[in-house]
Coordinates of C-alpha atoms and ligand atoms in Angstrom, one line a residue:
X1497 CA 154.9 120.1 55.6
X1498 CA 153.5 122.7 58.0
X1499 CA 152.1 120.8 61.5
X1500 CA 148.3 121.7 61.9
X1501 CA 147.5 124.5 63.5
X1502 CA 146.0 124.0 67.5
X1503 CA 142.8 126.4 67.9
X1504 CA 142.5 128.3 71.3
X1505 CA 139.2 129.3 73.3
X1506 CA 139.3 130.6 77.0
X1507 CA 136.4 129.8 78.9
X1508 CA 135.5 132.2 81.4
X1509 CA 132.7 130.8 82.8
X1510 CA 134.3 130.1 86.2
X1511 CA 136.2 133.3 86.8
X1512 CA 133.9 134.4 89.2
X1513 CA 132.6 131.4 90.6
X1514 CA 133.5 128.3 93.1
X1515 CA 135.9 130.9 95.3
X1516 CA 138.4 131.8 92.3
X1517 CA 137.5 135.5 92.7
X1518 CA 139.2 135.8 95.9
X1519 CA 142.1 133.4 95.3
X1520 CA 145.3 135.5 95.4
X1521 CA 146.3 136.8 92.2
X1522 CA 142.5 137.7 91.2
X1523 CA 141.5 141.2 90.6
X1524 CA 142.0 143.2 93.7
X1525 CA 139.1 145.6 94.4
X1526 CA 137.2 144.3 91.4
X1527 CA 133.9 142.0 91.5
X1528 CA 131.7 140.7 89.2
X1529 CA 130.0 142.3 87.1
X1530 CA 131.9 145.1 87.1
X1531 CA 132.8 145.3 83.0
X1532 CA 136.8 146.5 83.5
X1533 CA 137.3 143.0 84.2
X1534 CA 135.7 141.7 81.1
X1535 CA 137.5 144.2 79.2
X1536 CA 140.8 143.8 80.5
X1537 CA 140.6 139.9 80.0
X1538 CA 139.4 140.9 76.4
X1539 CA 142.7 142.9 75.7
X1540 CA 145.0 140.0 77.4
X1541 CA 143.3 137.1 75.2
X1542 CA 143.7 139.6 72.4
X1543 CA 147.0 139.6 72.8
X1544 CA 148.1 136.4 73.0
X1545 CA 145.7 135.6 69.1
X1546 CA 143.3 132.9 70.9
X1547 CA 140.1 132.3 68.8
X1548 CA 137.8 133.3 71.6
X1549 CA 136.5 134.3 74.7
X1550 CA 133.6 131.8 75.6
X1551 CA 131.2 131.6 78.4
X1552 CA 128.8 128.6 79.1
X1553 CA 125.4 130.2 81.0
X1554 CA 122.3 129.0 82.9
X1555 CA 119.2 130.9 83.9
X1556 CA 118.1 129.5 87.1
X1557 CA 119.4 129.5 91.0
X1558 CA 120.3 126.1 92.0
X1559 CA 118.1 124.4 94.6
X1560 CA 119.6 121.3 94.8
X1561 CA 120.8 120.9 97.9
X1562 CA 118.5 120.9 100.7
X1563 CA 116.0 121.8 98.3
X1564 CA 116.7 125.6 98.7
X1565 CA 118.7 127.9 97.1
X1566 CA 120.0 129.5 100.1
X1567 CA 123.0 127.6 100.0
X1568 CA 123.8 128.4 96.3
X1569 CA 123.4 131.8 97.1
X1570 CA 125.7 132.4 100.4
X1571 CA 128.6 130.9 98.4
X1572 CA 128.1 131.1 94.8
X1573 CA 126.9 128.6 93.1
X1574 CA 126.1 129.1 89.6
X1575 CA 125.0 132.4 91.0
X1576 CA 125.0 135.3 90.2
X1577 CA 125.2 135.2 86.6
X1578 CA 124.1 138.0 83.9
X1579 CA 123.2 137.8 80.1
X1580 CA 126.1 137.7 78.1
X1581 CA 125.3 140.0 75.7
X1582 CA 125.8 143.6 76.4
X1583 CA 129.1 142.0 78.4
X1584 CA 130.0 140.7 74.7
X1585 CA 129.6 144.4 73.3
X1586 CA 131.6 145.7 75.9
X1587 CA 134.5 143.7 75.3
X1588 CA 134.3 143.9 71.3
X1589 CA 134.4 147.8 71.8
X1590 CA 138.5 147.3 73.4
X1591 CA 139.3 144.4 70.6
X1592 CA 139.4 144.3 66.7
X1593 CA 140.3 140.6 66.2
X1594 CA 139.2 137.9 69.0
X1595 CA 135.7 136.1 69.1
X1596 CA 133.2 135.6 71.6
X1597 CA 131.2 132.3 72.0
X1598 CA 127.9 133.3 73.9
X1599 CA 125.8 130.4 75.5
X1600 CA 121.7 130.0 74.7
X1601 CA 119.3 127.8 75.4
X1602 CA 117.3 125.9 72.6
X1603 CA 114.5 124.4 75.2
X1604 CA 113.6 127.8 76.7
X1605 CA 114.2 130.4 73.9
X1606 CA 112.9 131.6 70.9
X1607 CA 114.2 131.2 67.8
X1608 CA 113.2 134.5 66.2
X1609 CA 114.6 136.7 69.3
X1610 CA 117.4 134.2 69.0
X1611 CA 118.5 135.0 65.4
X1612 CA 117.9 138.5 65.3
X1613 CA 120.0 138.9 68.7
X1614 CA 123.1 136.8 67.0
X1615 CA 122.7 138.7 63.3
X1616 CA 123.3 142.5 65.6
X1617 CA 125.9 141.0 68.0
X1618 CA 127.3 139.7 64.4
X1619 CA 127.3 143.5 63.1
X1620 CA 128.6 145.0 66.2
X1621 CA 131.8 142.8 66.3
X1622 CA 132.2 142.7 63.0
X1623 CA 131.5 138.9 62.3
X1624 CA 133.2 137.7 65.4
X1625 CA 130.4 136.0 67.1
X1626 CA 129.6 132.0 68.2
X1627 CA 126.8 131.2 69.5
X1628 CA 126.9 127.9 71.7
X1629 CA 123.4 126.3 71.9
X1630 CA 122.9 124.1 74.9
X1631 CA 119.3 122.3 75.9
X1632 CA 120.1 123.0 79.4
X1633 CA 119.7 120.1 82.0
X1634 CA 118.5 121.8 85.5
X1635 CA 114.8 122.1 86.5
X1636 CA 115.5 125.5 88.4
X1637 CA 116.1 126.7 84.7
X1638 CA 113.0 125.6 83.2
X1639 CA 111.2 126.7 86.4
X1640 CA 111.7 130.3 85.4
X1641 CA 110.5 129.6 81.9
X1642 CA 106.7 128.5 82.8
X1643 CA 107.8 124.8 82.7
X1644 CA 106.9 122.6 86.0
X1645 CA 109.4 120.0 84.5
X1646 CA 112.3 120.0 82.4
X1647 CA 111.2 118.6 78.6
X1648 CA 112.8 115.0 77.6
X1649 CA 116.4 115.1 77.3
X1650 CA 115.7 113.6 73.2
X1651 CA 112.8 116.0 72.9
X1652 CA 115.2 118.7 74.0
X1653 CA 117.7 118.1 71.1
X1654 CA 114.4 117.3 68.4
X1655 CA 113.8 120.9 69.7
X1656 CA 117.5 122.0 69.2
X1657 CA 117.3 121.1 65.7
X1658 CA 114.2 122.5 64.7
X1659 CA 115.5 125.7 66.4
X1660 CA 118.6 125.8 64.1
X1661 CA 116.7 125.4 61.1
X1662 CA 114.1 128.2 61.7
X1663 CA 117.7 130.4 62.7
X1664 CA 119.6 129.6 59.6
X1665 CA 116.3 130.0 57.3
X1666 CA 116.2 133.6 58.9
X1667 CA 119.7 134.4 58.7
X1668 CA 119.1 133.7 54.8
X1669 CA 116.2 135.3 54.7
X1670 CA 117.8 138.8 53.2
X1671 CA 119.9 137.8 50.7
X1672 CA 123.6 139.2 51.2
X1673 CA 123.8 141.9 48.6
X1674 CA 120.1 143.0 49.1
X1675 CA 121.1 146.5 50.7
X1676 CA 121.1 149.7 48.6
X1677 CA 121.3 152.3 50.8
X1678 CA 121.1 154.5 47.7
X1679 CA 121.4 158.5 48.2
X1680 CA 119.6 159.4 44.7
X1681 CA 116.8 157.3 44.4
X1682 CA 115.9 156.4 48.0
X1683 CA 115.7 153.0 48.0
X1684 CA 117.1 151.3 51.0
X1685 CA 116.5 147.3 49.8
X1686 CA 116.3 145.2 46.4
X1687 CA 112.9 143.7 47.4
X1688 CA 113.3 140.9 45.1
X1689 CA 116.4 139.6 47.5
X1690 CA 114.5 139.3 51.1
X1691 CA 112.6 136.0 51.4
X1692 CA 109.4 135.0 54.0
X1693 CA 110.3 132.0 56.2
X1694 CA 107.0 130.2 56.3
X1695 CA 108.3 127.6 59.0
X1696 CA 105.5 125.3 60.3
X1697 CA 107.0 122.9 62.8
X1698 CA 106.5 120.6 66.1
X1699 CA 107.7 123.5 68.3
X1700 CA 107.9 126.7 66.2
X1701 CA 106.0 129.0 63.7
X1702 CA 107.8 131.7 61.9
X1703 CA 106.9 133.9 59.0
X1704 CA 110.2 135.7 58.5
X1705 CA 112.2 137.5 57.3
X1706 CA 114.5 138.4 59.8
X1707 CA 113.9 142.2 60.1
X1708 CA 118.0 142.8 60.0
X1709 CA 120.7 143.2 57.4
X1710 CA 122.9 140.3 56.5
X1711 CA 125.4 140.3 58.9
X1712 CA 129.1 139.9 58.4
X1713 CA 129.5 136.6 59.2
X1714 CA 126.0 135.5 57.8
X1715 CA 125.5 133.1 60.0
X1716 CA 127.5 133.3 63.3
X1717 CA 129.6 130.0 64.3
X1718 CA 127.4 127.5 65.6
X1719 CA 128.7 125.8 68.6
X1720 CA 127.0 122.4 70.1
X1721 CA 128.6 120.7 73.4
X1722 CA 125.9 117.2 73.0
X1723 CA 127.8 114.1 74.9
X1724 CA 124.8 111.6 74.8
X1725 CA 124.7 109.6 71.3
X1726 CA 121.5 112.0 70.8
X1727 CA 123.3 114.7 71.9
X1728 CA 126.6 114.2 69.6
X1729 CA 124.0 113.4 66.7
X1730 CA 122.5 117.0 67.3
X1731 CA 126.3 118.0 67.1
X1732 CA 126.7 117.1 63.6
X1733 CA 123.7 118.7 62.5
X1734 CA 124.0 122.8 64.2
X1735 CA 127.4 122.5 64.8
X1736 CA 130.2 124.3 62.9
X1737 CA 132.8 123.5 65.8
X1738 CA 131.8 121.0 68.8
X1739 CA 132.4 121.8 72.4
X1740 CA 134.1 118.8 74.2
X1741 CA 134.1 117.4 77.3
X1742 CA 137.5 117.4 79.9
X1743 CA 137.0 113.6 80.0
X1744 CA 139.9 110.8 79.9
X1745 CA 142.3 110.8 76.6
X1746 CA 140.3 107.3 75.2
X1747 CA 137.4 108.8 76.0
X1748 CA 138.0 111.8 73.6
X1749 CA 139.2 109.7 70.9
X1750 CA 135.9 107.8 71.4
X1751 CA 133.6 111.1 71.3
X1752 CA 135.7 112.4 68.2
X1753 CA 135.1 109.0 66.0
X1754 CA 131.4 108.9 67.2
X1755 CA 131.0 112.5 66.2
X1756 CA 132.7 111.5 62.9
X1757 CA 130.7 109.0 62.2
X1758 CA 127.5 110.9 63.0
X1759 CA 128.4 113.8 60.3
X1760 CA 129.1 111.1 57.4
X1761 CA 125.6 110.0 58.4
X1762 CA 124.6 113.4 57.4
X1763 CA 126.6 113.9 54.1
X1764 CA 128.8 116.3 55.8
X1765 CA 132.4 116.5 55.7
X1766 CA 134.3 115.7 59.5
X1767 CA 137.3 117.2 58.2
X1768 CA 135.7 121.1 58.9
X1769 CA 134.3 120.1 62.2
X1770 CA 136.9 120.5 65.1
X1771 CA 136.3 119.9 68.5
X1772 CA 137.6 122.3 71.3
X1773 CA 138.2 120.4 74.1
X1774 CA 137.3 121.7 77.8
X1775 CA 141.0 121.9 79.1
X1776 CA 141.1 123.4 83.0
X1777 CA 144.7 124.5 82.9
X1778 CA 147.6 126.3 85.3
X1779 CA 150.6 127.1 83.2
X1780 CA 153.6 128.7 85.2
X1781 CA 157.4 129.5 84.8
X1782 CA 157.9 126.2 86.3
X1783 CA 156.1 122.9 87.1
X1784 CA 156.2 123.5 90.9
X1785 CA 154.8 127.3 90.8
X1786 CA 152.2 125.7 88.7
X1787 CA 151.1 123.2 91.0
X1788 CA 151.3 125.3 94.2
X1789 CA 149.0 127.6 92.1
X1790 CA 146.9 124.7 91.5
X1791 CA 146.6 123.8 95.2
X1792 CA 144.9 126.9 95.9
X1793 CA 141.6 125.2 94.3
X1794 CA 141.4 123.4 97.1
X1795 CA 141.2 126.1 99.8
X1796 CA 138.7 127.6 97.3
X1797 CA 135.8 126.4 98.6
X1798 CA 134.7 126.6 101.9
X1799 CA 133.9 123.2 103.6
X1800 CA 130.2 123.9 104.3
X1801 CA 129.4 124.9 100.3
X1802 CA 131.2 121.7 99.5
X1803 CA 127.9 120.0 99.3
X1804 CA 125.6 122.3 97.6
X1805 CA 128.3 122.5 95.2
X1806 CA 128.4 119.0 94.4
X1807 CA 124.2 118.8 94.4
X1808 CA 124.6 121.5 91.7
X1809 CA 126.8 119.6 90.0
X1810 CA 125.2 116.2 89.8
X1811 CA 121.3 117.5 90.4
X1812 CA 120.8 115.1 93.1
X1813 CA 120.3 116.5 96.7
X1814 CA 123.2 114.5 99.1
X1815 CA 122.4 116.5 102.5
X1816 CA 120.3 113.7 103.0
X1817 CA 123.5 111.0 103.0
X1818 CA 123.7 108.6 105.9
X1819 CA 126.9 108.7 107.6
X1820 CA 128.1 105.0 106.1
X1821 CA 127.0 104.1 102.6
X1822 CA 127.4 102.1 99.6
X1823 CA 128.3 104.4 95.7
X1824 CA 126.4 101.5 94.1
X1825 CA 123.7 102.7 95.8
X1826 CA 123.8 106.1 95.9
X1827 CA 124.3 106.1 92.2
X1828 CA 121.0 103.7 91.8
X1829 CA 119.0 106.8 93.7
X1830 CA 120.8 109.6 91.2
X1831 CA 119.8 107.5 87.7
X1832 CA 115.8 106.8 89.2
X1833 CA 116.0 110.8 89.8
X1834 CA 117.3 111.2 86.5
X1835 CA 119.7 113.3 87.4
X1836 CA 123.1 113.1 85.2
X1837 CA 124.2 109.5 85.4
X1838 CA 128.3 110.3 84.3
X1839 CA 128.1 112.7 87.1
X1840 CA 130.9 112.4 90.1
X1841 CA 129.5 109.6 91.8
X1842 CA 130.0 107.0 88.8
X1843 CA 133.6 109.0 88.5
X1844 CA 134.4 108.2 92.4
X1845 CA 132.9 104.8 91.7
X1846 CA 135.7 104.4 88.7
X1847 CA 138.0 105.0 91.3
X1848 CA 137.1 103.5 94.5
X1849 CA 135.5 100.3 93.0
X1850 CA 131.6 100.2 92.1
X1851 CA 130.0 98.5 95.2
X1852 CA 132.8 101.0 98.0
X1853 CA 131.4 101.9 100.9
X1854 CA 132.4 105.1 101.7
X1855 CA 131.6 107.5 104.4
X1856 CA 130.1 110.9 104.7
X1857 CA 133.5 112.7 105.6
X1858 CA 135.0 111.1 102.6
X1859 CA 132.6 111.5 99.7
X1860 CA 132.5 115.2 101.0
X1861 CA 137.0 115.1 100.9
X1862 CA 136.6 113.6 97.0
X1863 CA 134.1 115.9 96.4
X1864 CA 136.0 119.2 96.9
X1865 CA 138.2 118.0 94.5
X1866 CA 135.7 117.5 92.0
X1867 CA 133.6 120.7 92.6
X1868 CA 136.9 122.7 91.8
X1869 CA 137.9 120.4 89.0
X1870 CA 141.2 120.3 91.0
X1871 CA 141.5 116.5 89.6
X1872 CA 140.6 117.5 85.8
X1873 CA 143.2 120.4 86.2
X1874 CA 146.4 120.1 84.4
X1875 CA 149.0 121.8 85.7
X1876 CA 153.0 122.9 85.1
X1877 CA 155.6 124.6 82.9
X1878 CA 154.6 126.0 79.2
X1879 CA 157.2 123.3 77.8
X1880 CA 154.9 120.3 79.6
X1881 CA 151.8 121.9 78.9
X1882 CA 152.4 122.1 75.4
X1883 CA 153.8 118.7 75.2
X1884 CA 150.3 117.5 76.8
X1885 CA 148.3 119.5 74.3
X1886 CA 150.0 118.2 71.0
X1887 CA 149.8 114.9 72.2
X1888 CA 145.9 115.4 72.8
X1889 CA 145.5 117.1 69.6
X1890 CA 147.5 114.4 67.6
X1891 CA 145.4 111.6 69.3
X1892 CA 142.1 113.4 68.4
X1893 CA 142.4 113.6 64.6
X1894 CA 144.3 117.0 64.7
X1895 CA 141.3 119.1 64.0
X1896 CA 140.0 121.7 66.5
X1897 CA 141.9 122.6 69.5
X1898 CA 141.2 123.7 73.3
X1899 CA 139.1 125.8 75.6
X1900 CA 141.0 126.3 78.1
X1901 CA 139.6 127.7 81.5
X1902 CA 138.5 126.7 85.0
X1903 CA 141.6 128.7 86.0
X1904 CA 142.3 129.8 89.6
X1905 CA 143.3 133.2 89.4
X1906 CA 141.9 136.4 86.7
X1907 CA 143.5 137.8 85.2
X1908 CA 147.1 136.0 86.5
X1909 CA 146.2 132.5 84.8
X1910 CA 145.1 134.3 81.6
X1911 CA 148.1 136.5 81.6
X1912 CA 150.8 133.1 81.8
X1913 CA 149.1 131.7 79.1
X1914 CA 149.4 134.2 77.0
X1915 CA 153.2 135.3 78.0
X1916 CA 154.2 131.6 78.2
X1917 CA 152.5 128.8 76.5
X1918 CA 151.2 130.4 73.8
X1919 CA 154.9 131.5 72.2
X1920 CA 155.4 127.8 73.3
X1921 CA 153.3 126.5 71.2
X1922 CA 154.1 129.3 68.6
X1923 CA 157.5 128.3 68.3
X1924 CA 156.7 124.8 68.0
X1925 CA 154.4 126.0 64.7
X1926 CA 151.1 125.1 66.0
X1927 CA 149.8 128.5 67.0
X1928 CA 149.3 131.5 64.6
X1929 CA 151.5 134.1 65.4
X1930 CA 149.0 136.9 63.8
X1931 CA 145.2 137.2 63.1
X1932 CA 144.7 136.5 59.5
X1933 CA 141.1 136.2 58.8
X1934 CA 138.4 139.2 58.9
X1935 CA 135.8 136.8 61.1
X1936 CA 136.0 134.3 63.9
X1937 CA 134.8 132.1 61.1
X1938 CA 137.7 132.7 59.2
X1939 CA 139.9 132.5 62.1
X1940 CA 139.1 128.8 63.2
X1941 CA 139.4 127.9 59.5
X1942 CA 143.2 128.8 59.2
X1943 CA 145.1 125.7 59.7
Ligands
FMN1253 C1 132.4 121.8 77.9 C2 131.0 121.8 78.1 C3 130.3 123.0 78.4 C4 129.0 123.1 78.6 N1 128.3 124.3 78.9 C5 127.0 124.3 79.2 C6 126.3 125.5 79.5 O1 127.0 126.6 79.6 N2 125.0 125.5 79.8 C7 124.3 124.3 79.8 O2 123.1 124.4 80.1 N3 124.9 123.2 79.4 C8 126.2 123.1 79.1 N4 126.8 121.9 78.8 C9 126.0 120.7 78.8 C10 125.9 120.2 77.3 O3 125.2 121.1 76.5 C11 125.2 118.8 77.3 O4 123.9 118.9 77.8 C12 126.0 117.8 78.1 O5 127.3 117.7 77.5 C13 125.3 116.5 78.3 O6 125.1 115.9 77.0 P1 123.7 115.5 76.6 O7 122.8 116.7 76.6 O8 123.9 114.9 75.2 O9 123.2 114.4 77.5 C14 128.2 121.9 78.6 C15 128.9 120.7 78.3 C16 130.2 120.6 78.1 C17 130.9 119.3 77.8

């Protein structure tokens, strides 16, 4: 019997952030957002058959540390980033086959802008969109959207799933064979086959239709990255493919049976839902070139953004850190500011011991590590990197796949994964060796 099929994202959210765009082997002369570069990357990913080219997004500028965004600012924190959707035209216009995974915001969007955006993106590529739908968790992000605080993290997903239903109802709207476009007689639509929306909800209120055609795809892939038990039950109801986190192997296991058990609550089948898990990866001719390549994340980041990195990160503001102190209570201050609670701190406490004392010099030491995901990073020859992948894959339930990403050089990460472990993984049968489907939808479901 055939092995399952591995799917493949690259996430290229990072590419210009936390230092990687002057790490050596990044685009010389080139800087965001210049659109060669998106291009180019388009054409290599292309090449190698991955599924798609993702990017995660936020709308604000930190001001986390020091309460001021200066510091995010000088080194690039989160910052600057542009809508993703003329960038996602761009690269369609150089590509026929891979899809892009565009990032919105269900707390500070609407879903009727939201919908008609995804349905012309969907027509433009040629039914190779995703959209992944995020509730966002950063005040300076709200701030810009008329909100003084950020909305309840369960209100946010009660909102998330309201939002999907008001977008699928309009994607439906105009059924699929309702165009005419017909020379003689001049009619351009079957009436008969467009339908009103009439939504009346908590947070939305939407006539419909959607003033589009049905686009290829219908509805583009719907992609949900929820790792609360609300957040994973919003999962099974908008998602069509989950976006998981780079946590420990048990911990993945765990997500994926809770994630299963949370679709069966809904009728739905797990078997269709995969989860591509967030994989920050360095894959080189050998295991030592990979690493050294690898150690350049931690000269990535200059000492001084260290800190507004890790603010960012967390959403708790540690300029304000004695010189001696205790994680246990450190992490006490980050859950009363309901900031994330899984954030580095409880990671560092995992691994120092929940009551350490540590000092100020080295929280700030871990903490470069864990701004440039240096830890989280696997790293070495296409052969091992495989082998860790299957193994991953196997232990998961053997349905999804990666997104890899958090690379340290563009294109020159991009390019050995295509050239090296993706014939790896091709000649070990898990990895299609040619695009078969017409969409992104039909792309994920060849297994
Ligand atoms: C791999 C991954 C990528 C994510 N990308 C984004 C993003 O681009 N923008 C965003 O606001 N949130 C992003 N998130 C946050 C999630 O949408 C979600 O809020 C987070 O996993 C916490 O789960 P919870 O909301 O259920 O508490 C991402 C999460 C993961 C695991």
């Amino acid at each position: 019997m055939p092995k399952p099929r591995i799917h493949l994202g690259f996430d290229f959210s990072y590419t210009h952030m936390g230092g990687r765009w002057r790490m050596p082997g990044s685009w010389p002369g080139r800087t965001f957002p210049d659109v060669a570069m998106f291009e180019e990357m388009a054409r290599i990913a292309e090449r190698g058959c991955l599924d798609l080219l993702f990017s995660g997004d936020g709308t604000g500028v930190p001001d986390t540390w020091r309460g001021s965004r200066d510091a995010a600012i000088e080194w690039g924190v989160s910052w600057p980033r542009q809508d993703l959707n003329p960038l996602t035209v761009a690269m369609s216009r150089v590509t026929k086959h891979i899809g892009f995974g565009l990032t919105y915001s269900s707390t500070f969007m609407h879903p009727y802008y939201t919908a008609r955006l995804m349905n012309s993106l969907d027509h433009i590529t040629n039914g190779r969109i995703a959209m992944n739908l995020v509730t966002s968790t950063r005040k300076s992000d709200a701030a810009n959207f008329g909100f003084n605080e950020l909305m309840e993290h369960n209100t946010r997903y009660e909102r998330m799933e309201e939002f999907t239903d008001v977008c699928r109802a309009l994607w439906d709207s105009t059924e699929p064979d309702a165009m005419r476009w017909d020379r003689e007689t001049g009619r351009v639509t079957d009436p008969g086959k467009v339908h009103n929306v009439k939504h009346v909800g908590r947070f939305f209120k939407v006539e419909g239709p959607l003033n589009t055609p049905p686009s290829p795809q219908g509805r583009p892939v719907l992609i949900q990255a929820g790792g609360s038990p609300r957040g994973i039950r919003a999962s099974a109801y908008v998602a069509d493919l989950v976006f998981g986190p780079d946590t420990t192997l048990a911990q993945q296991v765990k997500h994926r049976h809770a994630l299963d058990s949370a679709l069966t609550d809904l009728g739905r089948a797990s078997k269709g839902v995969g989860i591509l898990w967030q994989t920050p990866i360095v894959v080189a001719e050998t295991e030592r070139e990979a690493k050294t390549q690898r150690d350049r994340l931690l000269t990535a980041i200059p000492p001084e953004a260290v800190g507004a990195y890790l603010s960012y990160n967390s959403g708790y503001d540690f300029s304000t850190l004695p010189e001696r102190f205790s994680l246990q209570e450190i992490q006490q201050q980050i859950i009363a500011a309901n900031a994330s609670p899984i954030g580095f701190v409880h990671e560092l406490q995992m691994q120092l011991g929940e009551t350490a004392e540590v000092t100020r010099d080295t929280f700030f030491e871990h903490g470069l590590r864990a701004a440039t995901s240096y830890d989280k990073t696997v790293a070495g020859s296409a052969a091992q990197m495989a082998d860790h992948l299957e193994e991953a894959f196997e232990a998961t339930g053997s349905r999804g796949g990666f997104m890899l990403g958090h690379t340290v050089s563009m294109p020159k990460d991009l390019i050995a994964i295509v050239d090296l472990l993706v014939p790896e993984l091709q000649r070990r049968g898990r990895f299609r060796t040619a695009y078969s489907g017409r969409t992104l939808r039909d792309n994920l479901a060849d297994t």
